[in-house]
XYZ file of C-alpha atoms in Angstrom:
455
model
C 0.000 0.000 0.000
C 1.380 3.417 -0.926
C 1.539 5.851 2.012
C 2.310 9.533 2.372
C 5.078 11.058 4.420
C 4.429 14.089 6.580
C 5.614 16.485 3.876
C 3.042 15.103 1.437
C 5.430 13.220 -0.803
C 4.669 9.652 -1.809
C 6.472 7.172 0.428
C 6.788 4.419 -2.170
C 10.380 3.644 -1.228
C 13.300 4.097 -3.550
C 12.546 4.082 -7.312
C 14.232 0.687 -7.584
C 11.520 -0.705 -5.315
C 8.746 0.172 -7.755
C 7.636 -2.133 -10.582
C 9.235 -0.884 -13.797
C 7.316 -0.346 -17.015
C 10.477 0.370 -18.989
C 13.152 -2.017 -20.172
C 12.777 -5.201 -22.207
C 9.284 -6.587 -22.571
C 9.060 -10.262 -21.596
C 8.305 -12.542 -24.542
C 5.157 -13.573 -22.693
C 4.069 -9.953 -22.300
C 3.211 -8.211 -19.044
C 0.043 -10.120 -18.140
C 1.641 -11.698 -15.083
C 2.789 -8.244 -13.886
C -0.751 -6.857 -14.091
C -2.087 -9.816 -12.107
C 0.658 -9.510 -9.497
C 0.090 -5.780 -9.042
C -3.666 -6.263 -8.761
C -3.209 -8.925 -6.100
C -0.811 -6.758 -4.079
C -2.347 -3.292 -4.492
C -5.890 -3.630 -5.787
C -7.140 -1.547 -8.730
C -4.380 1.121 -8.588
C -0.623 0.625 -8.194
C 2.429 2.891 -8.082
C 4.948 2.146 -10.857
C 8.113 3.612 -12.335
C 7.416 4.786 -15.868
C 11.015 5.742 -16.629
C 14.100 5.833 -14.370
C 13.167 8.086 -11.454
C 9.725 8.965 -12.922
C 6.765 7.660 -10.942
C 3.115 7.303 -11.892
C -0.056 5.493 -10.887
C -1.181 2.592 -13.071
C -4.939 2.000 -13.238
C -5.582 -1.744 -13.172
C -9.329 -1.892 -12.610
C -11.860 -1.560 -15.415
C -14.154 0.706 -13.371
C -11.255 2.898 -12.247
C -10.011 3.334 -15.819
C -13.482 4.195 -17.080
C -14.065 6.663 -14.256
C -10.852 8.559 -14.997
C -11.533 8.610 -18.745
C -15.045 9.966 -18.196
C -14.145 12.635 -15.601
C -12.372 15.530 -17.340
C -13.339 17.842 -14.461
C -11.050 15.797 -12.195
C -8.340 14.583 -14.583
C -6.593 16.622 -17.277
C -4.915 15.382 -20.445
C -2.499 18.338 -20.516
C 0.994 17.048 -19.710
C 2.014 20.544 -18.553
C -0.077 19.909 -15.425
C 2.118 16.929 -14.462
C 3.902 17.511 -11.141
C 7.040 15.862 -12.533
C 7.114 18.649 -15.153
C 6.190 21.480 -12.799
C 8.891 20.466 -10.324
C 11.528 20.027 -13.048
C 12.052 16.254 -13.059
C 10.696 15.796 -16.602
C 11.497 18.022 -19.587
C 8.587 17.815 -22.043
C 10.780 18.952 -24.919
C 13.063 15.959 -24.381
C 10.419 13.390 -23.437
C 9.407 10.513 -25.678
C 6.513 11.427 -28.031
C 3.895 9.744 -25.843
C 4.898 11.907 -22.855
C 5.653 15.229 -24.534
C 3.255 18.091 -25.288
C 1.947 19.118 -28.683
C -0.606 21.783 -29.699
C -3.153 19.151 -30.673
C -6.469 17.920 -29.360
C -4.914 14.997 -27.474
C -3.316 17.373 -24.933
C -6.178 19.896 -24.704
C -9.006 20.258 -22.219
C -12.415 21.949 -22.079
C -13.128 24.676 -24.671
C -9.738 24.322 -26.365
C -10.328 20.607 -26.743
C -13.721 21.258 -28.356
C -12.272 23.908 -30.686
C -9.594 21.530 -31.969
C -11.692 18.339 -32.003
C -14.713 19.680 -33.914
C -12.870 20.157 -37.251
C -11.439 16.621 -36.957
C -14.859 15.072 -36.325
C -16.375 17.155 -39.126
C -13.664 16.132 -41.613
C -13.983 12.441 -40.727
C -17.762 12.628 -41.147
C -17.229 13.699 -44.781
C -15.261 10.568 -45.661
C -17.251 8.350 -48.024
C -16.905 5.069 -46.134
C -18.028 2.956 -49.092
C -15.378 4.541 -51.310
C -12.852 4.268 -48.496
C -13.591 0.544 -48.166
C -12.838 0.038 -51.866
C -9.654 2.075 -51.522
C -8.487 0.103 -48.488
C -9.061 -3.155 -50.354
C -7.103 -1.926 -53.386
C -4.181 -0.947 -51.165
C -4.356 -4.248 -49.257
C -4.402 -6.240 -52.492
C -1.444 -4.263 -53.820
C 0.582 -5.064 -50.719
C -0.324 -8.750 -50.958
C 0.596 -8.778 -54.658
C 4.154 -7.816 -53.670
C 4.738 -11.109 -51.792
C 2.041 -13.599 -52.793
C 4.270 -15.376 -55.327
C 6.959 -15.962 -52.677
C 4.883 -18.271 -50.494
C 6.203 -16.520 -47.383
C 6.011 -13.086 -45.802
C 6.270 -11.059 -42.612
C 2.679 -9.944 -42.059
C 3.811 -7.028 -39.877
C 6.502 -5.402 -42.002
C 5.025 -6.425 -45.351
C 1.374 -5.714 -44.671
C 0.017 -4.623 -41.280
C 2.532 -1.801 -40.819
C 2.245 -0.070 -44.226
C -1.530 -0.533 -44.694
C -2.854 2.054 -42.179
C -0.401 4.788 -43.103
C -1.017 4.293 -46.833
C -4.759 4.630 -46.242
C -4.328 7.776 -44.153
C -1.944 9.237 -46.725
C -4.590 8.810 -49.437
C -7.189 10.410 -47.163
C -4.785 13.363 -46.974
C -5.000 13.453 -50.782
C -1.427 12.366 -51.594
C 0.041 9.657 -53.867
C 1.189 6.390 -52.310
C 4.897 7.211 -52.434
C 4.375 9.873 -49.784
C 2.663 7.256 -47.630
C 5.669 4.935 -47.830
C 7.871 7.862 -46.852
C 5.654 8.667 -43.860
C 5.602 5.007 -42.851
C 9.393 4.808 -42.975
C 9.758 7.930 -40.838
C 7.187 6.735 -38.298
C 9.033 3.438 -37.958
C 12.279 5.279 -37.191
C 10.550 7.394 -34.512
C 9.532 4.265 -32.629
C 12.805 2.439 -33.292
C 15.822 1.944 -31.039
C 18.099 4.663 -32.492
C 17.399 7.833 -30.490
C 19.456 10.096 -32.763
C 17.690 8.939 -35.920
C 14.352 9.189 -34.106
C 14.942 12.879 -33.357
C 15.670 13.563 -37.015
C 12.599 11.552 -38.087
C 10.361 13.624 -35.793
C 11.560 16.769 -37.565
C 10.952 15.167 -40.974
C 7.424 14.139 -39.997
C 6.725 17.696 -38.894
C 7.917 18.816 -42.344
C 5.604 16.280 -43.993
C 2.529 17.693 -42.266
C 3.583 21.328 -42.599
C 4.166 20.689 -46.296
C 0.860 18.855 -46.640
C -1.093 21.768 -45.160
C 0.791 24.346 -47.233
C 0.033 22.387 -50.396
C -3.664 22.013 -49.505
C -3.928 25.673 -48.561
C -2.797 26.659 -52.060
C -4.675 23.868 -53.867
C -7.554 22.477 -51.766
C -8.902 19.041 -52.525
C -11.442 16.484 -51.395
C -9.390 15.336 -48.401
C -9.076 15.528 -44.617
C -6.501 18.326 -44.531
C -8.504 20.561 -46.875
C -11.712 19.974 -44.919
C -10.035 20.910 -41.630
C -8.575 24.042 -43.213
C -11.993 25.230 -44.385
C -13.807 24.527 -41.110
C -15.558 27.462 -39.443
C -13.459 27.128 -36.280
C -10.645 28.734 -38.231
C -7.686 26.598 -37.205
C -4.339 28.007 -38.267
C -2.156 26.093 -40.715
C 0.115 25.181 -37.796
C -2.839 23.780 -35.840
C -4.183 21.792 -38.785
C -0.740 20.286 -39.348
C -0.632 19.101 -35.740
C -4.147 17.634 -35.864
C -3.296 15.763 -39.073
C -0.065 14.488 -37.512
C -2.061 13.242 -34.515
C -4.336 11.228 -36.805
C -1.268 9.434 -38.096
C 0.432 8.842 -34.745
C -2.785 7.737 -33.028
C -3.987 5.575 -35.891
C -0.893 3.941 -37.357
C 0.636 1.585 -34.776
C -2.612 0.671 -32.977
C -4.188 -0.380 -36.277
C -0.994 -2.163 -37.321
C -1.036 -4.257 -34.171
C -4.790 -4.785 -34.266
C -4.255 -6.470 -37.645
C -1.134 -8.288 -36.436
C -2.686 -9.491 -33.175
C -5.814 -10.626 -35.009
C -3.812 -12.634 -37.528
C -1.761 -14.109 -34.676
C -5.004 -15.188 -32.980
C -6.252 -16.832 -36.182
C -2.944 -18.630 -36.624
C -2.652 -19.924 -33.055
C -6.205 -20.380 -31.715
C -7.834 -23.338 -33.454
C -11.244 -22.683 -31.939
C -11.331 -19.057 -33.087
C -9.992 -19.998 -36.514
C -12.688 -22.663 -36.995
C -15.467 -20.310 -35.906
C -14.289 -17.651 -38.337
C -13.886 -20.135 -41.191
C -17.401 -21.496 -40.570
C -18.924 -17.980 -40.631
C -19.967 -18.305 -36.989
C -17.680 -15.406 -36.164
C -17.606 -12.306 -38.349
C -14.396 -10.371 -38.848
C -15.832 -7.454 -36.849
C -16.627 -9.752 -33.919
C -13.160 -11.218 -34.223
C -11.590 -7.759 -33.981
C -13.580 -6.959 -30.848
C -12.467 -10.250 -29.300
C -8.832 -9.364 -29.988
C -9.285 -5.857 -28.604
C -10.387 -7.506 -25.353
C -7.836 -10.297 -25.167
C -4.751 -8.957 -26.998
C -5.380 -5.214 -27.104
C -2.895 -3.222 -29.248
C -2.848 -0.442 -26.630
C -1.854 -1.968 -23.300
C -1.129 1.276 -21.441
C -2.019 4.813 -22.509
C -0.324 7.877 -21.015
C -1.852 9.666 -19.165
C -4.283 11.728 -17.138
C -3.189 14.231 -14.485
C -5.115 14.777 -11.293
C -6.476 18.313 -10.909
C -6.998 17.857 -7.173
C -6.242 15.382 -4.418
C -8.461 12.338 -4.889
C -8.718 8.802 -3.580
C -8.932 6.021 -6.178
C -9.183 2.529 -4.824
C -6.700 2.467 -1.929
C -4.437 5.082 -3.549
C -4.241 8.663 -2.302
C -3.604 10.518 -5.537
C -2.269 14.054 -5.258
C -2.957 16.962 -7.575
C -0.485 16.775 -10.439
C 0.073 13.026 -10.206
C 0.065 11.059 -13.476
C -2.393 8.209 -13.925
C -1.640 5.713 -16.668
C -4.698 4.281 -18.415
C -4.309 0.511 -18.188
C -6.312 -0.901 -21.093
C -4.798 -4.360 -20.930
C -4.969 -4.647 -17.121
C -8.570 -3.389 -17.197
C -9.530 -6.046 -19.720
C -8.076 -8.679 -17.384
C -10.013 -7.358 -14.387
C -11.908 -10.325 -12.858
C -14.843 -7.979 -12.239
C -15.526 -7.702 -15.978
C -13.900 -10.829 -17.372
C -16.426 -12.339 -19.730
C -17.295 -15.982 -20.260
C -16.732 -17.602 -23.629
C -19.435 -18.674 -25.995
C -19.186 -21.759 -28.205
C -16.896 -19.872 -30.569
C -14.445 -19.169 -27.754
C -15.074 -15.416 -28.023
C -15.560 -13.168 -25.019
C -19.095 -11.812 -24.700
C -19.992 -8.141 -24.299
C -17.129 -7.427 -26.667
C -17.996 -3.830 -27.582
C -17.381 -2.710 -23.980
C -13.599 -2.864 -24.393
C -11.596 0.336 -23.878
C -9.423 0.139 -27.009
C -10.841 3.391 -28.425
C -11.045 5.157 -25.076
C -14.105 6.767 -23.516
C -15.302 10.212 -22.535
C -14.441 13.445 -24.373
C -11.130 12.052 -25.699
C -12.652 8.894 -27.196
C -11.184 8.169 -30.620
C -13.228 9.942 -33.328
C -11.828 7.633 -36.041
C -12.828 4.297 -34.520
C -15.009 3.287 -37.473
C -12.222 4.082 -39.923
C -9.783 2.015 -37.837
C -12.247 -0.880 -37.757
C -12.683 -0.610 -41.521
C -8.936 -0.716 -42.208
C -8.349 -3.642 -39.856
C -11.386 -5.643 -40.992
C -10.582 -5.163 -44.673
C -6.921 -6.039 -44.144
C -7.690 -9.232 -42.214
C -10.304 -10.268 -44.788
C -7.908 -9.696 -47.684
C -5.239 -11.873 -46.076
C -7.743 -14.594 -45.185
C -9.190 -14.676 -48.695
C -5.986 -14.522 -50.732
C -3.373 -16.495 -48.801
C -4.280 -20.182 -49.129
C -2.857 -22.586 -46.570
C -1.735 -19.766 -44.290
C 0.347 -21.045 -41.370
C 3.073 -19.802 -38.988
C 6.611 -20.008 -40.375
C 8.133 -20.344 -36.890
C 7.011 -21.715 -33.566
C 4.683 -18.998 -32.158
C 6.422 -19.169 -28.772
C 9.538 -17.730 -30.452
C 7.785 -14.561 -31.623
C 9.033 -11.317 -30.052
C 6.817 -8.493 -28.870
C 7.685 -4.862 -29.542
C 9.673 -3.391 -26.610
C 7.117 -0.807 -25.502
C 5.223 -0.257 -22.256
C 2.397 1.279 -24.278
C 1.891 -0.762 -27.461
C 1.174 -4.492 -27.388
C 2.069 -6.296 -30.585
C 4.561 -8.451 -32.447
C 7.785 -7.162 -33.975
C 7.441 -9.694 -36.819
C 4.870 -12.309 -37.807
C 6.495 -14.668 -40.352
C 4.075 -16.920 -42.224
C 4.044 -19.434 -45.066
C 1.291 -20.116 -47.577
C 0.663 -21.608 -50.977
C 2.275 -19.303 -53.586
C -0.243 -17.460 -55.723
C -0.475 -14.970 -58.545
C -0.785 -11.186 -58.199
C -4.299 -10.013 -58.927
C -5.174 -8.031 -62.051
C -5.258 -4.291 -61.612
C -8.759 -2.947 -62.326
C -8.810 -0.934 -65.539
C -10.789 1.816 -63.832
C -8.355 2.169 -60.943
C -6.431 5.440 -61.417
C -4.052 4.812 -58.535
C -0.696 3.066 -58.916
C -0.017 -0.178 -57.114
C 1.046 0.746 -53.559
C 4.386 -1.034 -53.564
C 7.315 0.940 -52.114
C 8.774 1.569 -55.568
C 5.507 2.411 -57.288
C 5.933 6.170 -56.967
C 7.884 7.790 -59.752
C 10.854 9.982 -58.936
C 9.682 13.485 -57.994
C 9.259 15.947 -60.815
C 11.236 19.160 -60.687
C 8.091 21.288 -60.456
C 7.259 19.714 -57.041
C 9.485 22.239 -55.338
C 7.339 22.968 -52.306
C 8.316 21.749 -48.818
C 6.562 18.410 -49.267
C 8.126 17.858 -52.679
C 11.619 18.609 -51.376
C 11.090 16.223 -48.470
C 9.995 13.492 -50.855
C 13.007 14.131 -53.091
C 15.278 13.735 -50.048
C 13.609 10.466 -49.065
C 13.637 9.178 -52.624
C 17.372 9.855 -52.921
C 17.996 7.610 -49.887
C 16.255 4.710 -51.624
C 18.410 4.900 -54.739
């Protein structure tokens, strides 16, 4: 039990005494840690997020939901974090998930509404039927690149590029720019800190260049729709909201696809139910979001006043980590399994959040994941793991839950014919032509730089 010393500071012992959320992720994941913490501390536990940086981890489903739905008690603005106010954390040097950006994710109250409304409005203008066809064309193009080989890594060759290519098209750009953005995003979340810093700058250039291009030549796309919204966001603000769509939608959707395919490959009962049409792909996704959620921990909310949660005495300014994966393992909400082996009450999972910060693009994410899983299931005959599943490595992140690679084998096939009416090029990484000299705006120069690295 965490106690308070007379001066009000948390008496959790030395940082080394706290459970650590940093460092290598066990191959088996962190499920045993969540269970151990719940048994020892109840629904809330003190943890060390980074060396010397403490936070509360919400383990209970009800506690997570309460914090998500109570913006009057818990802020999303990292500048309210006591570790920042007292100088122990520098937001400018923090990892992206713990920094501050002028986007809706870090805003509260009226500012949150001002920034969120143009995003919701732009997403509502997406033609979902047309988007579904576009997602399938992109998915088929990615599959065409490896189907003749009879083997592939479903993460690197499919699940990772698919979401960012879809988002890039919704920004109104050719596929080559999407491959560039995907490459840069991968570097940001890689192990090389120096390259990650440079990639963050390049991604900022991508979105600044995107907005500048759409300001001068508007189109039928998300960036143009946000620019024309009555709330009058500045170009700088629109660039940050567009960048948030990518950062919030890329890796979670990647690992939703990857975790779903892993479930199909390793759970015979689920695979049989899906093959027999007793389990739709949408139901399958919800099952995976309960049992193998791509977001295991989400940073963070910050207490606006002293409050008691479970047995924890939370002080104003304390950080509370949203524990999606621990919440889904909470015995109080653990669901029984039907004959298909699927958890019941599946739509109550917390994958897309809750309250005012709930993900506004959840239907688009579901569409991308469902279409991607269906395309793989339909086109890759005899799909099977290429290695023993127990050897698969998870990504080394306290926040994201997914596989670094998912190697598979299947019966070699033929690339599909490209529809005559399809004006888009195949979305392979080399499909985009070298940039033309007249593309001399910021985005064009960035693409020329990236293209030169590939040659």
